[in-house]
């Protein structure tokens, strides 16, 4: 039976754990979560039935799959703690922003390393996970794709694009939610109660995304279907563009991308 250890039980870690624990790939009892926070450990143990520990060394011994799900500033300390214990047949899967495969291998040179960037949609099995690895892990990469397919969609990309994938796929959750919040606020201003506005805006967002995902069409094709001549939709769209909607979103994405390239 497959066993896996996740080092880090923060928000992203919990999302991954939640998805994996409810999949057919791992039994909850074969998932071990390591974290310094007793609160985080108690929460995942009670809600998901996984094993927990505050001891990294014991928790990774004999475990083939080890997910490093810590903050960038914590990664070096974790790698140095485990470098004399991990064996060459163990696969390290890093979710850490801004740290390359080569930088991880500088500390643990004998290990195969795979970088993944999921998002918090993993908790609902709706993650977008981008994956990159060197050529020496082709066989293991197949299983990692399968692993993260249990929590959403996966896409294998070149490592040079991992920073961009983090902005578009992970930070992108926050960007879409901020737009959703604005839609809800507009609904309230028009007269809906907040919970009513949220129901309408959320379901509309799900419908819009599903149309593009399942039809495979460009967003503009779906926009054309609901914009009639001299109608209220085109009036609203044009006003949003006059106020810089597309430009602001692109600038925000690029500002995030510029920032991520300075994080160490």
Coordinates of N, CA and C in Angstrom, one line a residue, residues 28-126:
X28 N -6.2 6.9 4.4 CA -6.0 8.0 5.3 C -4.9 7.6 6.3
X29 N -5.0 6.4 6.8 CA -4.0 5.9 7.8 C -2.6 5.8 7.3
X30 N -2.4 5.8 6.0 CA -1.1 5.7 5.4 C -0.6 7.1 5.0
X31 N -1.3 8.1 5.3 CA -0.8 9.5 5.1 C -0.4 10.1 6.5
X32 N 0.9 10.5 6.5 CA 1.4 11.2 7.7 C 1.7 12.6 7.5
X33 N 1.2 13.4 8.4 CA 1.4 14.9 8.3 C 2.3 15.3 9.4
X34 N 3.3 16.1 9.1 CA 4.3 16.6 10.0 C 4.2 18.1 10.1
X35 N 4.1 18.6 11.3 CA 4.0 20.0 11.5 C 4.4 20.3 13.0
X36 N 4.9 21.5 13.2 CA 5.3 22.0 14.5 C 4.1 22.4 15.3
X37 N 3.0 22.8 14.6 CA 1.8 23.3 15.2 C 0.9 22.1 15.7
X38 N 0.7 22.0 17.0 CA -0.2 21.0 17.5 C -1.6 21.3 17.0
X39 N -2.0 22.5 16.9 CA -3.3 22.9 16.4 C -3.6 22.3 15.0
X40 N -2.6 22.6 14.1 CA -2.7 22.1 12.7 C -2.8 20.5 12.7
X41 N -2.0 19.9 13.5 CA -2.0 18.4 13.5 C -3.3 17.9 14.1
X42 N -3.8 18.5 15.1 CA -5.1 18.0 15.7 C -6.2 18.2 14.7
X43 N -6.2 19.3 14.0 CA -7.3 19.6 13.0 C -7.3 18.5 11.9
X44 N -6.2 18.2 11.3 CA -6.2 17.3 10.2 C -6.4 15.8 10.7
X45 N -6.0 15.6 11.9 CA -6.2 14.2 12.4 C -7.7 14.0 12.7
X46 N -8.3 15.0 13.3 CA -9.7 14.8 13.6 C -10.6 14.9 12.4
X47 N -10.3 15.7 11.5 CA -11.2 15.9 10.3 C -11.0 14.8 9.2
X48 N -9.7 14.4 9.1 CA -9.4 13.5 8.0 C -8.9 12.1 8.3
X49 N -8.6 11.9 9.6 CA -8.2 10.6 10.1 C -6.8 10.2 9.7
X50 N -6.0 11.2 9.3 CA -4.6 10.8 8.9 C -3.7 10.7 10.2
X51 N -2.5 10.2 10.0 CA -1.6 10.1 11.1 C -0.8 11.4 11.2
X52 N -0.4 11.8 12.4 CA 0.3 13.0 12.6 C 1.5 12.9 13.4
X53 N 2.5 13.8 13.3 CA 3.7 13.7 14.1 C 4.4 15.1 14.0
X54 N 5.2 15.3 15.1 CA 6.1 16.5 15.1 C 7.5 16.1 14.8
X55 N 7.7 14.8 14.6 CA 9.1 14.3 14.3 C 9.3 14.0 12.8
X56 N 10.0 14.9 12.2 CA 10.3 14.8 10.7 C 11.0 13.5 10.4
X57 N 12.1 13.2 11.1 CA 13.0 12.1 10.8 C 12.2 10.8 10.9
X58 N 11.6 10.5 11.9 CA 10.8 9.3 12.1 C 9.7 9.1 11.0
X59 N 9.1 10.2 10.7 CA 8.0 10.2 9.7 C 8.4 10.0 8.3
X60 N 9.6 10.2 7.9 CA 10.0 10.0 6.5 C 10.7 8.7 6.3
X61 N 11.1 8.0 7.4 CA 11.9 6.8 7.2 C 11.0 5.7 6.6
X62 N 11.6 5.1 5.5 CA 10.9 4.1 4.8 C 9.7 4.5 4.0
X63 N 9.5 5.8 3.8 CA 8.4 6.4 3.0 C 9.0 6.9 1.7
X64 N 8.4 6.3 0.6 CA 9.0 6.7 -0.7 C 8.6 8.1 -1.1
X65 N 7.4 8.5 -0.9 CA 6.9 9.8 -1.3 C 6.9 10.8 -0.2
X66 N 7.6 11.9 -0.3 CA 7.7 12.9 0.7 C 7.4 14.3 0.1
X67 N 6.3 14.9 0.5 CA 5.9 16.2 0.0 C 6.4 17.3 0.9
X68 N 7.2 18.2 0.4 CA 7.7 19.4 1.1 C 6.7 20.5 0.9
X69 N 5.9 20.8 1.9 CA 4.9 21.8 1.8 C 5.0 22.9 2.9
X70 N 6.2 23.5 2.9 CA 6.5 24.5 3.9 C 6.7 25.9 3.2
X71 N 6.9 26.9 4.0 CA 7.1 28.2 3.4 C 8.6 28.3 2.9
X72 N 8.8 29.1 1.9 CA 10.2 29.2 1.3 C 11.3 29.4 2.3
X73 N 11.0 30.3 3.3 CA 12.0 30.5 4.3 C 12.3 29.4 5.2
X74 N 11.4 28.4 5.2 CA 11.6 27.2 6.1 C 12.3 26.0 5.4
X75 N 12.3 26.1 4.1 CA 12.7 24.9 3.3 C 14.2 24.5 3.6
X76 N 15.1 25.5 3.6 CA 16.5 25.1 3.8 C 16.7 24.4 5.1
X77 N 16.1 24.8 6.2 CA 16.2 24.2 7.5 C 15.7 22.8 7.4
X78 N 14.5 22.6 6.7 CA 13.9 21.2 6.6 C 14.9 20.3 5.8
X79 N 15.4 20.8 4.7 CA 16.3 20.0 3.9 C 17.5 19.6 4.6
X80 N 18.1 20.5 5.4 CA 19.3 20.2 6.1 C 19.0 19.2 7.3
X81 N 17.8 19.3 7.8 CA 17.4 18.3 8.8 C 17.3 16.9 8.3
X82 N 16.8 16.7 7.1 CA 16.6 15.4 6.6 C 17.7 14.9 5.6
X83 N 18.7 15.7 5.3 CA 19.6 15.3 4.2 C 20.4 14.1 4.6
X84 N 20.7 13.8 5.8 CA 21.5 12.7 6.2 C 20.6 11.4 6.4
X85 N 19.3 11.6 6.3 CA 18.4 10.5 6.6 C 17.7 10.0 5.3
X86 N 17.4 10.9 4.4 CA 16.7 10.5 3.2 C 17.6 9.6 2.3
X87 N 17.0 8.6 1.7 CA 17.8 7.7 0.8 C 17.5 8.0 -0.6
X88 N 18.3 7.5 -1.5 CA 18.2 7.8 -2.9 C 17.0 7.3 -3.6
X89 N 16.3 6.3 -3.0 CA 15.1 5.8 -3.6 C 13.8 6.6 -3.1
X90 N 14.0 7.6 -2.3 CA 12.9 8.4 -1.8 C 12.7 9.6 -2.8
X91 N 11.4 9.9 -3.1 CA 11.1 11.0 -4.0 C 10.7 12.2 -3.2
X92 N 11.3 13.3 -3.4 CA 10.9 14.6 -2.8 C 10.1 15.4 -3.7
X93 N 8.9 15.7 -3.3 CA 8.0 16.5 -4.1 C 7.8 17.9 -3.4
X94 N 8.3 18.9 -4.1 CA 8.3 20.3 -3.5 C 7.2 21.1 -4.0
X95 N 6.4 21.8 -3.1 CA 5.4 22.8 -3.4 C 5.9 24.2 -3.2
X96 N 7.2 24.3 -2.9 CA 7.8 25.5 -2.4 C 8.0 26.5 -3.5
X97 N 7.5 27.7 -3.4 CA 7.6 28.8 -4.3 C 9.1 29.3 -4.4
X98 N 9.6 29.4 -5.7 CA 10.8 30.1 -5.9 C 12.1 29.3 -5.6
X99 N 12.0 28.0 -5.4 CA 13.1 27.2 -5.1 C 13.2 26.1 -6.2
X100 N 14.3 26.1 -7.0 CA 14.4 25.3 -8.2 C 14.8 23.9 -7.8
X101 N 14.7 23.0 -8.8 CA 15.1 21.6 -8.6 C 16.6 21.5 -8.2
X102 N 17.4 22.3 -8.9 CA 18.8 22.4 -8.7 C 19.2 22.8 -7.3
X103 N 18.5 23.8 -6.8 CA 18.7 24.3 -5.5 C 18.4 23.3 -4.4
X104 N 17.4 22.5 -4.6 CA 17.1 21.5 -3.7 C 18.1 20.4 -3.7
X105 N 18.5 20.0 -4.9 CA 19.6 19.0 -5.1 C 20.9 19.4 -4.6
X106 N 21.2 20.7 -4.4 CA 22.4 21.1 -3.8 C 22.5 20.6 -2.4
X107 N 21.4 20.5 -1.7 CA 21.4 20.1 -0.3 C 21.2 18.6 -0.2
X108 N 20.3 18.0 -1.1 CA 20.1 16.6 -1.1 C 20.4 16.0 -2.5
X109 N 21.7 15.9 -2.8 CA 22.1 15.6 -4.2 C 21.7 14.3 -4.7
X110 N 21.5 13.3 -3.8 CA 21.2 11.9 -4.3 C 19.7 11.6 -4.5
X111 N 18.9 12.6 -4.3 CA 17.4 12.4 -4.4 C 16.8 12.9 -5.7
X112 N 15.8 12.2 -6.2 CA 15.0 12.6 -7.3 C 14.0 13.6 -6.7
X113 N 13.9 14.8 -7.4 CA 13.0 15.8 -6.9 C 12.0 16.2 -8.0
X114 N 10.8 16.4 -7.6 CA 9.7 16.9 -8.5 C 9.1 18.1 -7.9
X115 N 8.9 19.2 -8.7 CA 8.3 20.4 -8.3 C 6.8 20.4 -8.7
X116 N 5.9 20.7 -7.8 CA 4.5 20.8 -8.1 C 4.0 22.1 -7.5
X117 N 3.0 22.7 -8.2 CA 2.3 23.9 -7.7 C 0.8 23.7 -7.8
X118 N 0.2 23.1 -6.8 CA -1.2 23.0 -6.7 C -1.8 24.3 -6.2
X119 N -3.1 24.4 -6.1 CA -3.8 25.5 -5.4 C -4.8 25.0 -4.4
X120 N -5.4 25.9 -3.6 CA -6.2 25.5 -2.5 C -7.5 24.9 -3.0
X121 N -7.8 24.9 -4.3 CA -8.9 24.1 -4.8 C -8.8 22.6 -4.6
X122 N -7.6 22.2 -4.2 CA -7.3 20.8 -3.9 C -8.3 20.2 -2.9
X123 N -8.7 21.0 -2.0 CA -9.6 20.6 -0.9 C -10.9 20.1 -1.5
X124 N -11.3 20.6 -2.6 CA -12.6 20.2 -3.3 C -12.3 19.4 -4.6
X125 N -11.1 18.9 -4.7 CA -10.6 18.2 -5.9 C -10.8 19.0 -7.1
X126 N -10.5 20.3 -7.0 CA -10.6 21.2 -8.1 C -9.3 22.0 -8.3

